[in-house]
CSV table of C-alpha atoms in Angstrom, one decimal:
chain,number,residue,atom,x,y,z
I,1,UNK,CA,23.0,21.4,-95.2
I,2,UNK,CA,19.7,20.6,-94.0
I,3,UNK,CA,17.6,20.5,-90.6
I,4,UNK,CA,17.8,17.6,-88.3
I,5,UNK,CA,14.8,17.1,-86.2
I,6,UNK,CA,13.9,14.2,-83.8
I,7,UNK,CA,10.3,13.7,-83.2
I,8,UNK,CA,9.1,10.8,-81.2
I,9,UNK,CA,5.6,10.1,-82.2
I,10,UNK,CA,3.9,6.9,-81.0
I,11,UNK,CA,7.2,5.0,-80.9
I,12,UNK,CA,8.3,5.9,-84.3
I,13,UNK,CA,11.5,7.8,-85.2
I,14,UNK,CA,11.0,10.7,-87.5
I,15,UNK,CA,14.7,12.0,-86.6
I,16,UNK,CA,16.3,11.6,-89.9
I,17,UNK,CA,15.5,13.1,-93.4
I,18,UNK,CA,17.4,13.7,-96.6
I,19,UNK,CA,17.9,17.2,-97.8
I,20,UNK,CA,19.1,17.7,-101.3
I,21,UNK,CA,21.0,20.8,-102.4
I,22,UNK,CA,24.7,20.0,-102.4
I,23,UNK,CA,25.3,23.7,-102.4
I,24,UNK,CA,22.8,24.6,-99.6
I,25,UNK,CA,25.3,26.1,-97.2
I,26,UNK,CA,26.6,28.5,-99.8
I,27,UNK,CA,22.9,29.4,-101.0
I,28,UNK,CA,22.0,30.2,-97.4
I,29,UNK,CA,24.9,32.5,-96.8
I,30,UNK,CA,25.0,34.1,-100.5
I,31,UNK,CA,21.5,33.9,-102.1
I,32,UNK,CA,19.3,35.3,-99.4
I,33,UNK,CA,16.8,38.0,-100.7
I,34,UNK,CA,16.7,41.5,-99.5
I,35,UNK,CA,13.1,42.5,-98.7
I,36,UNK,CA,11.3,45.2,-100.8
I,37,UNK,CA,8.8,47.4,-99.4
I,38,UNK,CA,6.7,46.6,-96.2
I,39,UNK,CA,5.1,43.2,-95.7
I,40,UNK,CA,3.0,42.2,-92.6
I,41,UNK,CA,2.4,38.3,-92.0
I,42,UNK,CA,0.2,36.7,-89.4
I,43,UNK,CA,0.0,33.0,-88.8
I,44,UNK,CA,-2.2,31.0,-86.5
I,45,UNK,CA,-2.2,27.4,-85.3
I,46,UNK,CA,-5.9,27.2,-84.6
I,47,UNK,CA,-5.7,23.3,-84.0
I,48,UNK,CA,-2.9,20.8,-83.9
I,49,UNK,CA,-3.8,19.6,-87.4
I,50,UNK,CA,-4.9,22.9,-88.9
I,51,UNK,CA,-3.2,26.2,-89.5
I,52,UNK,CA,-4.0,29.5,-91.6
I,53,UNK,CA,-1.8,32.4,-92.6
I,54,UNK,CA,-2.3,35.9,-93.9
I,55,UNK,CA,0.0,38.4,-95.8
I,56,UNK,CA,-0.5,42.0,-96.5
I,57,UNK,CA,2.2,43.9,-98.4
I,58,UNK,CA,2.6,47.1,-100.3
I,59,UNK,CA,5.2,47.3,-103.2
I,60,UNK,CA,3.8,49.9,-105.4
I,61,UNK,CA,0.3,48.2,-105.1
I,62,UNK,CA,-1.4,46.8,-102.1
I,63,UNK,CA,-1.3,42.9,-102.4
I,64,UNK,CA,-1.6,39.9,-100.2
I,65,UNK,CA,-2.3,36.1,-99.8
I,66,UNK,CA,-4.5,33.7,-97.9
I,67,UNK,CA,-3.0,30.3,-97.1
I,68,UNK,CA,-4.1,27.2,-95.1
I,69,UNK,CA,-2.3,24.0,-94.0
I,70,UNK,CA,-3.8,20.7,-93.0
I,71,UNK,CA,-1.7,17.6,-91.6
I,72,UNK,CA,-2.9,14.3,-90.7
I,73,UNK,CA,-0.1,14.2,-88.1
I,74,UNK,CA,-0.5,16.8,-85.3
I,75,UNK,CA,1.8,19.7,-85.4
I,76,UNK,CA,3.5,20.9,-82.2
I,77,UNK,CA,5.0,24.2,-83.0
I,78,UNK,CA,5.4,26.8,-80.4
I,79,UNK,CA,2.2,28.9,-79.8
I,80,UNK,CA,4.0,32.2,-79.4
I,81,UNK,CA,6.7,34.0,-81.5
I,82,UNK,CA,8.8,34.5,-78.4
I,83,UNK,CA,9.1,30.8,-77.9
I,84,UNK,CA,10.3,30.0,-81.5
I,85,UNK,CA,14.0,29.1,-82.0
I,86,UNK,CA,15.4,31.5,-84.5
I,87,UNK,CA,17.9,28.8,-85.6
I,88,UNK,CA,14.7,26.9,-86.8
I,89,UNK,CA,13.3,29.9,-88.7
I,90,UNK,CA,16.5,31.5,-90.2
I,91,UNK,CA,18.5,29.8,-93.0
I,92,UNK,CA,22.2,29.6,-92.1
I,93,UNK,CA,25.2,27.3,-92.2
I,94,UNK,CA,24.3,23.8,-90.9
I,95,UNK,CA,26.7,20.9,-90.4
I,96,UNK,CA,25.9,17.5,-91.6
I,97,UNK,CA,25.3,14.6,-89.2
I,98,UNK,CA,26.1,11.0,-89.6
I,99,UNK,CA,23.8,9.0,-91.9
I,100,UNK,CA,21.1,7.0,-90.0
I,101,UNK,CA,19.5,3.7,-90.8
I,102,UNK,CA,16.1,4.3,-92.4
I,103,UNK,CA,13.0,3.1,-90.5
I,104,UNK,CA,11.7,-0.5,-91.1
I,105,UNK,CA,8.3,-0.6,-92.4
I,106,UNK,CA,7.0,-2.8,-89.6
I,107,UNK,CA,8.1,-0.2,-87.2
I,108,UNK,CA,5.2,2.0,-88.3
I,109,UNK,CA,2.6,-0.8,-87.8
I,110,UNK,CA,-0.2,-0.2,-85.4
I,111,UNK,CA,-2.6,-2.9,-84.5
I,112,UNK,CA,-5.7,-2.9,-82.5
I,113,UNK,CA,-8.1,-6.0,-82.3
I,114,UNK,CA,-6.2,-7.9,-84.8
I,115,UNK,CA,-6.4,-5.2,-87.5
I,116,UNK,CA,-4.0,-2.8,-88.7
I,117,UNK,CA,-5.1,0.9,-87.9
I,118,UNK,CA,-2.1,2.9,-88.9
I,119,UNK,CA,-2.5,5.1,-91.9
I,120,UNK,CA,-0.2,7.0,-94.2
I,121,UNK,CA,0.6,10.5,-93.2
I,122,UNK,CA,-0.7,13.2,-95.5
I,123,UNK,CA,-0.4,16.9,-95.9
I,124,UNK,CA,-2.5,19.4,-97.8
I,125,UNK,CA,-1.4,23.0,-98.5
I,126,UNK,CA,-3.1,25.7,-100.5
I,127,UNK,CA,-2.3,29.5,-101.1
I,128,UNK,CA,-4.2,32.1,-103.0
I,129,UNK,CA,-2.4,35.3,-104.1
I,130,UNK,CA,-4.5,38.5,-104.4
I,131,UNK,CA,-5.4,40.5,-106.3
I,132,UNK,CA,-4.0,38.6,-109.4
I,133,UNK,CA,-5.8,35.3,-108.1
I,134,UNK,CA,-2.8,33.1,-108.6
I,135,UNK,CA,-3.4,29.8,-106.9
I,136,UNK,CA,-0.8,27.2,-105.5
I,137,UNK,CA,-1.4,23.9,-104.0
I,138,UNK,CA,0.4,20.9,-102.7
I,139,UNK,CA,-0.4,17.2,-101.9
I,140,UNK,CA,2.1,15.2,-99.8
I,141,UNK,CA,1.8,11.8,-98.9
I,142,UNK,CA,4.2,9.3,-97.1
I,143,UNK,CA,4.0,5.8,-98.8
I,144,UNK,CA,6.7,4.0,-96.9
I,145,UNK,CA,9.5,5.1,-94.4
I,146,UNK,CA,11.7,5.6,-97.4
I,147,UNK,CA,9.3,6.7,-100.1
I,148,UNK,CA,7.3,9.9,-100.5
I,149,UNK,CA,5.0,11.3,-103.2
I,150,UNK,CA,4.5,14.8,-103.8
I,151,UNK,CA,2.2,16.6,-106.2
I,152,UNK,CA,2.3,20.4,-106.5
I,153,UNK,CA,0.4,22.6,-108.9
I,154,UNK,CA,0.1,26.3,-109.8
I,155,UNK,CA,-2.8,28.1,-111.5
I,156,UNK,CA,-2.1,31.5,-113.1
I,157,UNK,CA,-3.5,33.2,-116.3
I,158,UNK,CA,0.0,34.1,-117.4
I,159,UNK,CA,1.2,30.5,-117.6
I,160,UNK,CA,0.7,28.2,-120.5
I,161,UNK,CA,-2.6,26.3,-120.5
I,162,UNK,CA,-3.4,28.3,-117.4
I,163,UNK,CA,-1.1,26.3,-114.9
I,164,UNK,CA,1.0,23.5,-114.3
I,165,UNK,CA,1.5,20.3,-112.2
I,166,UNK,CA,4.5,18.6,-111.1
I,167,UNK,CA,4.7,15.1,-109.6
I,168,UNK,CA,7.8,13.8,-107.7
I,169,UNK,CA,8.5,10.3,-106.4
I,170,UNK,CA,11.3,10.5,-103.8
I,171,UNK,CA,13.3,7.7,-102.4
I,172,UNK,CA,15.9,7.8,-99.5
I,173,UNK,CA,17.8,4.7,-98.5
I,174,UNK,CA,20.5,6.4,-96.4
I,175,UNK,CA,23.4,5.3,-98.7
I,176,UNK,CA,21.9,6.7,-101.8
I,177,UNK,CA,18.9,8.6,-103.0
I,178,UNK,CA,16.9,9.0,-106.0
I,179,UNK,CA,14.2,11.1,-107.3
I,180,UNK,CA,11.8,10.8,-110.4
I,181,UNK,CA,9.6,13.8,-111.7
I,182,UNK,CA,7.2,14.7,-114.3
I,183,UNK,CA,6.1,18.1,-115.2
I,184,UNK,CA,3.1,19.0,-117.7
I,185,UNK,CA,5.2,22.1,-118.6
I,186,UNK,CA,6.8,20.8,-121.8
I,187,UNK,CA,6.2,17.2,-120.6
I,188,UNK,CA,9.4,17.3,-118.6
I,189,UNK,CA,11.0,14.0,-117.5
I,190,UNK,CA,13.8,13.9,-114.9
I,191,UNK,CA,15.7,11.8,-112.7
I,192,UNK,CA,18.2,12.8,-109.9
I,193,UNK,CA,20.6,10.7,-107.8
I,194,UNK,CA,23.0,11.1,-105.0
I,195,UNK,CA,25.6,8.6,-103.6
I,196,UNK,CA,27.3,8.8,-100.3
I,197,UNK,CA,30.7,7.2,-100.1
I,198,UNK,CA,31.6,5.5,-96.8
I,199,UNK,CA,29.8,3.0,-94.6
I,200,UNK,CA,26.3,2.0,-95.2
I,201,UNK,CA,24.0,3.0,-92.4
I,202,UNK,CA,21.6,0.0,-93.2
I,203,UNK,CA,24.5,-2.5,-92.4
I,204,UNK,CA,27.1,-0.6,-90.5
I,205,UNK,CA,27.0,0.0,-86.7
I,206,UNK,CA,27.2,3.6,-85.5
I,207,UNK,CA,29.9,4.6,-83.1
I,208,UNK,CA,31.5,8.0,-82.1
I,209,UNK,CA,34.7,6.3,-81.7
I,210,UNK,CA,36.5,2.9,-82.4
I,211,UNK,CA,36.3,0.5,-79.7
I,212,UNK,CA,36.4,-3.3,-79.0
I,213,UNK,CA,33.7,-5.1,-77.2
I,214,UNK,CA,34.1,-7.9,-74.6
I,215,UNK,CA,33.5,-10.5,-77.2
I,216,UNK,CA,36.1,-9.0,-79.4
I,217,UNK,CA,34.0,-7.4,-82.1
I,218,UNK,CA,35.3,-4.1,-83.4
I,219,UNK,CA,32.8,-1.1,-83.6
I,220,UNK,CA,32.9,1.3,-86.5
I,221,UNK,CA,35.6,3.8,-87.0
I,222,UNK,CA,34.5,7.5,-86.5
I,223,UNK,CA,33.7,9.2,-89.6
I,224,UNK,CA,35.1,12.9,-89.6
I,225,UNK,CA,33.8,13.7,-93.1
I,226,UNK,CA,31.6,12.6,-96.0
I,227,UNK,CA,32.3,12.5,-99.7
I,228,UNK,CA,29.3,12.6,-102.0
I,229,UNK,CA,28.6,12.7,-105.8
I,230,UNK,CA,25.5,13.1,-107.7
I,231,UNK,CA,23.8,13.9,-111.1
I,232,UNK,CA,20.7,15.1,-112.6
I,233,UNK,CA,19.1,14.4,-116.1
I,234,UNK,CA,16.3,16.1,-117.6
I,235,UNK,CA,14.5,15.8,-120.9
I,236,UNK,CA,11.5,17.9,-122.4
I,237,UNK,CA,9.5,15.7,-124.6
I,238,UNK,CA,7.6,18.5,-126.4
I,239,UNK,CA,10.6,20.9,-126.9
I,240,UNK,CA,13.1,18.0,-127.4
I,241,UNK,CA,15.6,19.6,-125.3
I,242,UNK,CA,17.5,18.3,-122.2
I,243,UNK,CA,19.9,19.1,-119.4
I,244,UNK,CA,22.4,17.5,-117.3
I,245,UNK,CA,24.6,18.5,-114.5
I,246,UNK,CA,27.1,16.6,-111.8
I,247,UNK,CA,28.4,17.6,-108.5
I,248,UNK,CA,30.6,16.5,-105.9
I,249,UNK,CA,30.8,17.6,-102.1
I,250,UNK,CA,32.9,17.1,-99.1
I,251,UNK,CA,31.5,18.1,-95.7
I,252,UNK,CA,33.0,17.6,-92.3
I,253,UNK,CA,31.0,15.7,-89.6
I,254,UNK,CA,30.5,16.4,-85.9
I,255,UNK,CA,33.4,14.1,-84.9
I,256,UNK,CA,35.7,16.6,-86.8
I,257,UNK,CA,37.7,18.5,-84.2
I,258,UNK,CA,38.5,21.5,-86.3
I,259,UNK,CA,36.3,24.1,-88.0
I,260,UNK,CA,33.2,22.7,-89.8
I,261,UNK,CA,33.4,23.2,-93.5
I,262,UNK,CA,31.8,22.3,-96.7
I,263,UNK,CA,33.3,22.3,-100.2
I,264,UNK,CA,31.3,21.6,-103.5
I,265,UNK,CA,32.1,21.5,-107.2
I,266,UNK,CA,29.4,21.6,-109.8
I,267,UNK,CA,29.7,21.1,-113.5
I,268,UNK,CA,27.1,21.7,-116.2
I,269,UNK,CA,28.8,20.2,-119.2
I,270,UNK,CA,26.4,21.3,-121.8
I,271,UNK,CA,26.6,24.9,-120.9
I,272,UNK,CA,30.4,24.8,-119.8
I,273,UNK,CA,29.8,26.2,-116.4
I,274,UNK,CA,31.9,25.4,-113.4
I,275,UNK,CA,31.0,26.4,-109.9
I,276,UNK,CA,32.9,25.8,-106.7
I,277,UNK,CA,31.9,26.9,-103.2
I,278,UNK,CA,33.6,26.8,-99.7
I,279,UNK,CA,31.8,27.5,-96.4
I,280,UNK,CA,33.2,27.4,-93.0
I,281,UNK,CA,31.8,28.0,-89.6
I,282,UNK,CA,34.7,29.9,-88.3
I,283,UNK,CA,33.3,30.6,-84.8
I,284,UNK,CA,30.3,29.8,-82.6
I,285,UNK,CA,28.5,32.7,-84.3
I,286,UNK,CA,30.3,33.5,-87.3
I,287,UNK,CA,30.1,31.7,-90.8
I,288,UNK,CA,32.0,32.6,-93.9
I,289,UNK,CA,31.5,31.6,-97.6
I,290,UNK,CA,32.8,32.1,-101.2
I,291,UNK,CA,31.6,31.1,-104.6
I,292,UNK,CA,33.4,31.1,-107.8
I,293,UNK,CA,31.7,30.5,-111.2
I,294,UNK,CA,33.6,30.1,-114.5
I,295,UNK,CA,32.3,29.3,-118.0
I,296,UNK,CA,34.7,27.5,-120.3
I,297,UNK,CA,33.1,28.8,-123.4
I,298,UNK,CA,32.9,32.5,-122.7
I,299,UNK,CA,35.8,32.7,-120.1
I,300,UNK,CA,33.5,34.7,-118.0
I,301,UNK,CA,33.7,34.5,-114.2
I,302,UNK,CA,32.0,35.6,-111.1
I,303,UNK,CA,33.1,35.8,-107.6
I,304,UNK,CA,30.9,36.3,-104.3
I,305,UNK,CA,31.9,36.5,-100.7
I,306,UNK,CA,29.4,36.4,-97.8
I,307,UNK,CA,29.0,36.0,-94.1
I,308,UNK,CA,26.6,35.5,-91.3
I,309,UNK,CA,26.9,36.7,-87.8
I,310,UNK,CA,24.7,35.7,-85.0
I,311,UNK,CA,24.3,38.3,-82.1
I,312,UNK,CA,23.8,37.1,-78.7
I,313,UNK,CA,22.1,39.0,-75.9
I,314,UNK,CA,24.6,40.9,-73.7
I,315,UNK,CA,24.9,39.8,-70.0
I,316,UNK,CA,22.8,41.9,-67.7
I,317,UNK,CA,25.0,44.1,-65.3
I,318,UNK,CA,22.6,43.1,-62.4
I,319,UNK,CA,23.7,39.7,-62.5
I,320,UNK,CA,27.1,39.9,-63.9
I,321,UNK,CA,28.6,40.9,-60.6
I,322,UNK,CA,26.5,38.0,-58.7
I,323,UNK,CA,28.2,35.3,-61.0
I,324,UNK,CA,31.6,36.5,-60.1
I,325,UNK,CA,30.8,35.9,-56.3
I,326,UNK,CA,29.7,32.2,-56.9
I,327,UNK,CA,32.3,29.5,-55.6
I,328,UNK,CA,34.6,27.8,-57.8
I,329,UNK,CA,33.2,24.6,-59.4
I,330,UNK,CA,29.7,25.8,-59.7
I,331,UNK,CA,28.3,25.2,-63.1
I,332,UNK,CA,26.0,27.7,-64.6
I,333,UNK,CA,22.8,26.4,-66.1
I,334,UNK,CA,23.3,25.6,-69.8
I,335,UNK,CA,21.3,28.1,-71.9
I,336,UNK,CA,18.9,26.9,-74.6
I,337,UNK,CA,20.3,27.1,-78.1
I,338,UNK,CA,18.1,30.2,-78.8
I,339,UNK,CA,17.9,31.6,-75.4
I,340,UNK,CA,20.6,34.4,-75.8
I,341,UNK,CA,20.2,35.0,-79.6
I,342,UNK,CA,18.8,38.4,-80.7
I,343,UNK,CA,19.2,38.2,-84.4
I,344,UNK,CA,21.4,37.5,-87.3
I,345,UNK,CA,23.4,39.6,-89.7
I,346,UNK,CA,23.9,38.5,-93.3
I,347,UNK,CA,26.1,40.2,-95.9
I,348,UNK,CA,27.4,39.5,-99.4
I,349,UNK,CA,29.4,41.1,-102.1
I,350,UNK,CA,30.4,40.3,-105.6
I,351,UNK,CA,33.0,41.4,-107.8
I,352,UNK,CA,30.8,44.0,-109.4
I,353,UNK,CA,30.5,45.7,-106.0
I,354,UNK,CA,26.8,44.8,-105.5
I,355,UNK,CA,26.2,44.4,-101.9
I,356,UNK,CA,23.4,42.9,-99.9
I,357,UNK,CA,22.6,43.1,-96.2
I,358,UNK,CA,19.9,41.3,-94.2
I,359,UNK,CA,19.1,41.7,-90.6
I,360,UNK,CA,16.6,39.3,-89.1
I,361,UNK,CA,15.6,39.0,-85.4
I,362,UNK,CA,13.0,39.2,-82.7
I,363,UNK,CA,11.6,42.1,-80.5
I,364,UNK,CA,9.2,40.4,-77.9
I,365,UNK,CA,6.4,39.0,-79.9
I,366,UNK,CA,7.6,40.6,-83.3
I,367,UNK,CA,9.6,38.6,-85.7
I,368,UNK,CA,11.2,41.1,-88.2
I,369,UNK,CA,13.3,41.1,-91.3
I,370,UNK,CA,15.0,44.4,-92.6
I,371,UNK,CA,17.5,44.4,-95.7
I,372,UNK,CA,19.0,46.6,-98.2
I,373,UNK,CA,20.8,46.2,-101.4
I,374,UNK,CA,23.5,48.5,-102.8
I,375,UNK,CA,24.8,48.9,-106.4
I,376,UNK,CA,28.0,51.0,-106.0
I,377,UNK,CA,27.9,51.5,-109.8
I,378,UNK,CA,24.2,52.3,-109.7
I,379,UNK,CA,23.5,54.9,-106.9
I,380,UNK,CA,19.7,55.1,-107.7
I,381,UNK,CA,19.0,51.8,-105.9
I,382,UNK,CA,16.5,51.9,-103.2
I,383,UNK,CA,16.4,50.2,-99.9
I,384,UNK,CA,13.7,47.5,-98.8
I,385,UNK,CA,12.3,46.3,-95.5
I,386,UNK,CA,10.0,43.5,-94.6
I,387,UNK,CA,8.2,43.1,-91.1
I,388,UNK,CA,6.7,39.9,-90.0
I,389,UNK,CA,4.6,40.1,-86.9
I,390,UNK,CA,2.8,37.3,-84.9
I,391,UNK,CA,0.1,37.4,-82.1
I,392,UNK,CA,-0.2,35.1,-79.1
I,393,UNK,CA,-1.7,32.3,-81.2
I,394,UNK,CA,0.8,31.8,-83.9
I,395,UNK,CA,3.0,29.3,-85.5
I,396,UNK,CA,6.4,29.3,-87.1
I,397,UNK,CA,6.2,32.5,-89.3
I,398,UNK,CA,8.5,31.6,-92.0
I,399,UNK,CA,6.9,28.2,-92.1
I,400,UNK,CA,3.3,29.0,-92.7
I,401,UNK,CA,3.8,32.2,-94.6
I,402,UNK,CA,6.7,31.7,-96.8
I,403,UNK,CA,5.6,33.1,-100.3
I,404,UNK,CA,7.1,30.1,-101.9
I,405,UNK,CA,5.4,27.5,-99.6
I,406,UNK,CA,6.0,23.8,-99.6
I,407,UNK,CA,5.8,21.2,-97.2
I,408,UNK,CA,7.9,18.1,-96.3
I,409,UNK,CA,7.7,15.3,-94.0
I,410,UNK,CA,10.4,15.4,-91.3
I,411,UNK,CA,11.2,11.7,-91.8
I,412,UNK,CA,13.9,10.0,-94.1
I,413,UNK,CA,12.8,11.6,-97.1
I,414,UNK,CA,14.3,14.1,-99.7
I,415,UNK,CA,13.8,17.8,-99.3
I,416,UNK,CA,13.9,20.3,-102.1
I,417,UNK,CA,15.1,23.9,-101.8
I,418,UNK,CA,16.1,25.9,-98.9
I,419,UNK,CA,13.9,24.2,-96.1
I,420,UNK,CA,12.3,26.1,-93.1
I,421,UNK,CA,12.0,24.0,-90.0
I,422,UNK,CA,8.8,23.5,-88.3
I,423,UNK,CA,10.0,23.0,-84.7
I,424,UNK,CA,8.5,19.9,-83.1
I,425,UNK,CA,6.5,18.9,-86.2
I,426,UNK,CA,6.8,16.1,-88.5
I,427,UNK,CA,6.6,18.3,-91.7
I,428,UNK,CA,8.7,21.0,-93.2
I,429,UNK,CA,7.1,24.0,-94.9
I,430,UNK,CA,9.5,25.5,-97.4
I,431,UNK,CA,9.9,27.3,-100.7
I,432,UNK,CA,7.8,25.6,-103.4
I,433,UNK,CA,9.5,23.7,-106.1
I,434,UNK,CA,8.9,25.8,-109.2
I,435,UNK,CA,6.7,24.2,-111.7
I,436,UNK,CA,6.7,26.4,-114.8
I,437,UNK,CA,10.5,27.0,-115.0
I,438,UNK,CA,11.9,23.4,-114.6
I,439,UNK,CA,11.6,22.8,-118.3
I,440,UNK,CA,13.5,25.5,-119.7
I,441,UNK,CA,15.1,25.1,-123.1
I,442,UNK,CA,18.8,24.4,-123.1
I,443,UNK,CA,19.4,25.0,-126.8
I,444,UNK,CA,19.8,28.8,-126.3
I,445,UNK,CA,23.1,30.6,-127.4
I,446,UNK,CA,25.8,30.7,-125.1
I,447,UNK,CA,25.5,34.4,-124.4
I,448,UNK,CA,21.9,33.9,-122.9
I,449,UNK,CA,20.9,32.9,-119.5
I,450,UNK,CA,19.4,29.4,-119.5
I,451,UNK,CA,18.1,27.5,-116.5
I,452,UNK,CA,18.1,23.8,-116.8
I,453,UNK,CA,15.8,22.1,-114.1
I,454,UNK,CA,16.5,24.4,-111.3
I,455,UNK,CA,14.0,23.6,-108.7
I,456,UNK,CA,14.8,26.9,-106.8
I,457,UNK,CA,13.6,29.3,-109.4
I,458,UNK,CA,10.6,31.3,-108.6
I,459,UNK,CA,7.2,30.2,-110.1
I,460,UNK,CA,6.1,32.6,-112.8
I,461,UNK,CA,3.6,35.0,-111.7
I,462,UNK,CA,4.2,34.3,-108.0
I,463,UNK,CA,6.2,36.5,-105.6
I,464,UNK,CA,9.4,35.0,-104.2
I,465,UNK,CA,10.1,35.6,-100.5
I,466,UNK,CA,13.1,34.1,-99.0
I,467,UNK,CA,15.2,28.0,-92.0
I,468,UNK,CA,19.7,24.0,-85.1
I,469,UNK,CA,22.5,24.1,-87.2
I,470,UNK,CA,22.8,20.4,-88.0
I,471,UNK,CA,21.6,18.2,-90.6
I,472,UNK,CA,21.2,14.6,-91.5
I,473,UNK,CA,22.0,13.2,-94.8
I,474,UNK,CA,21.9,14.5,-98.1
I,475,UNK,CA,20.1,13.9,-101.4
I,476,UNK,CA,20.1,14.7,-105.1
I,477,UNK,CA,19.1,18.2,-106.0
I,478,UNK,CA,22.1,19.4,-107.8
I,479,UNK,CA,21.3,23.0,-109.0
I,480,UNK,CA,21.9,23.9,-112.6
I,481,UNK,CA,24.1,27.0,-113.3
I,482,UNK,CA,23.9,30.0,-115.5
I,483,UNK,CA,26.4,30.2,-118.4
């Protein structure tokens, strides 16, 4: 349900971080966005610490955006589109890994001449949308190995007071994680928490199988699955409205010998909405997912089914015959995870026969996305497509040019939303936590759609474009649901 990245940097371990979204697997398979119109994106990593990105689109009118990113910790993303691992760029089903022990603060200390010279890592990001001159910015600061401060803001004439600011303090201790937030929109206060049942990574030894050492001490039993529970609570001071939701999840771990799967159950007691999801990796290149929503007040329900299929490059006829002549016992060189991947096909359908298709892949130096949406009850729906291209000097396309941009450190911290991996880097750039739509009133009638503190909703006035198959840990972002 999140991305796992191991980055040795000056002896420090940035390998584990927390990813919230208890329903991230279902959202990656069911909530993908089908492109609209034609869009060209170009990104450049001009220096290890600085990157720029440009977007030009045509959806009725010509529009675009300019963005930059600065990181105090050098990025090491591939410099060519042909070298980028598609598993790091495309959202899909990801299996959880075992929880890992957080870094100790003294591990990060650097001394020279009797003085500490280490500094807290910082990331700055900004993006300007044209022609409506909407501006979004992000400031990210690692305070300790288990604590992170994030401040994001949006400036737009369509928003109240011309903009909004969101501040979050995130903590990840492995066994549990917490998050506290404040938004200037409605003076919203919020708290989230997630608890992982099972051994505490801070005190329990890690082992892939039970064993007894020569001294007779018993190592930890292998963990085949993890059960997690969490909740979130919000209150708007100005509009005097609140929201609450709870969720539970069970997911298999790598030691599980069967098919990897994830089950979640989310409850919004105020709105009376109950949502359950089930996602399974049915094969090496095939994942399936289903989601069922039910409202106990209106008795309305909704069912969605989805799949993702990775397409591999077919074997060349010129080399296939030669492999048959090799002697027995000869082992073929193991290919990279992304070496034979051409692209991925995603499809979904709901009970109203609304169908969505998305194909993402690579042709030489070109990364592209093409999709279509069909409503069999409305034949006037049109198709949409989006193209992403990169030159020789580029960085991760979906990273630097996601229209909902946000950065995360690839260390043990909580990540919000559907993250997009920066291969080999210590930051994650992803969709922005919406600021203006976090504090939506909950006191609406039951027949209206109300969002309560949903951090994946698009920012008002900002376009919303839709990121290794393993993850490490979990966190606390329990999505609210619609009545």
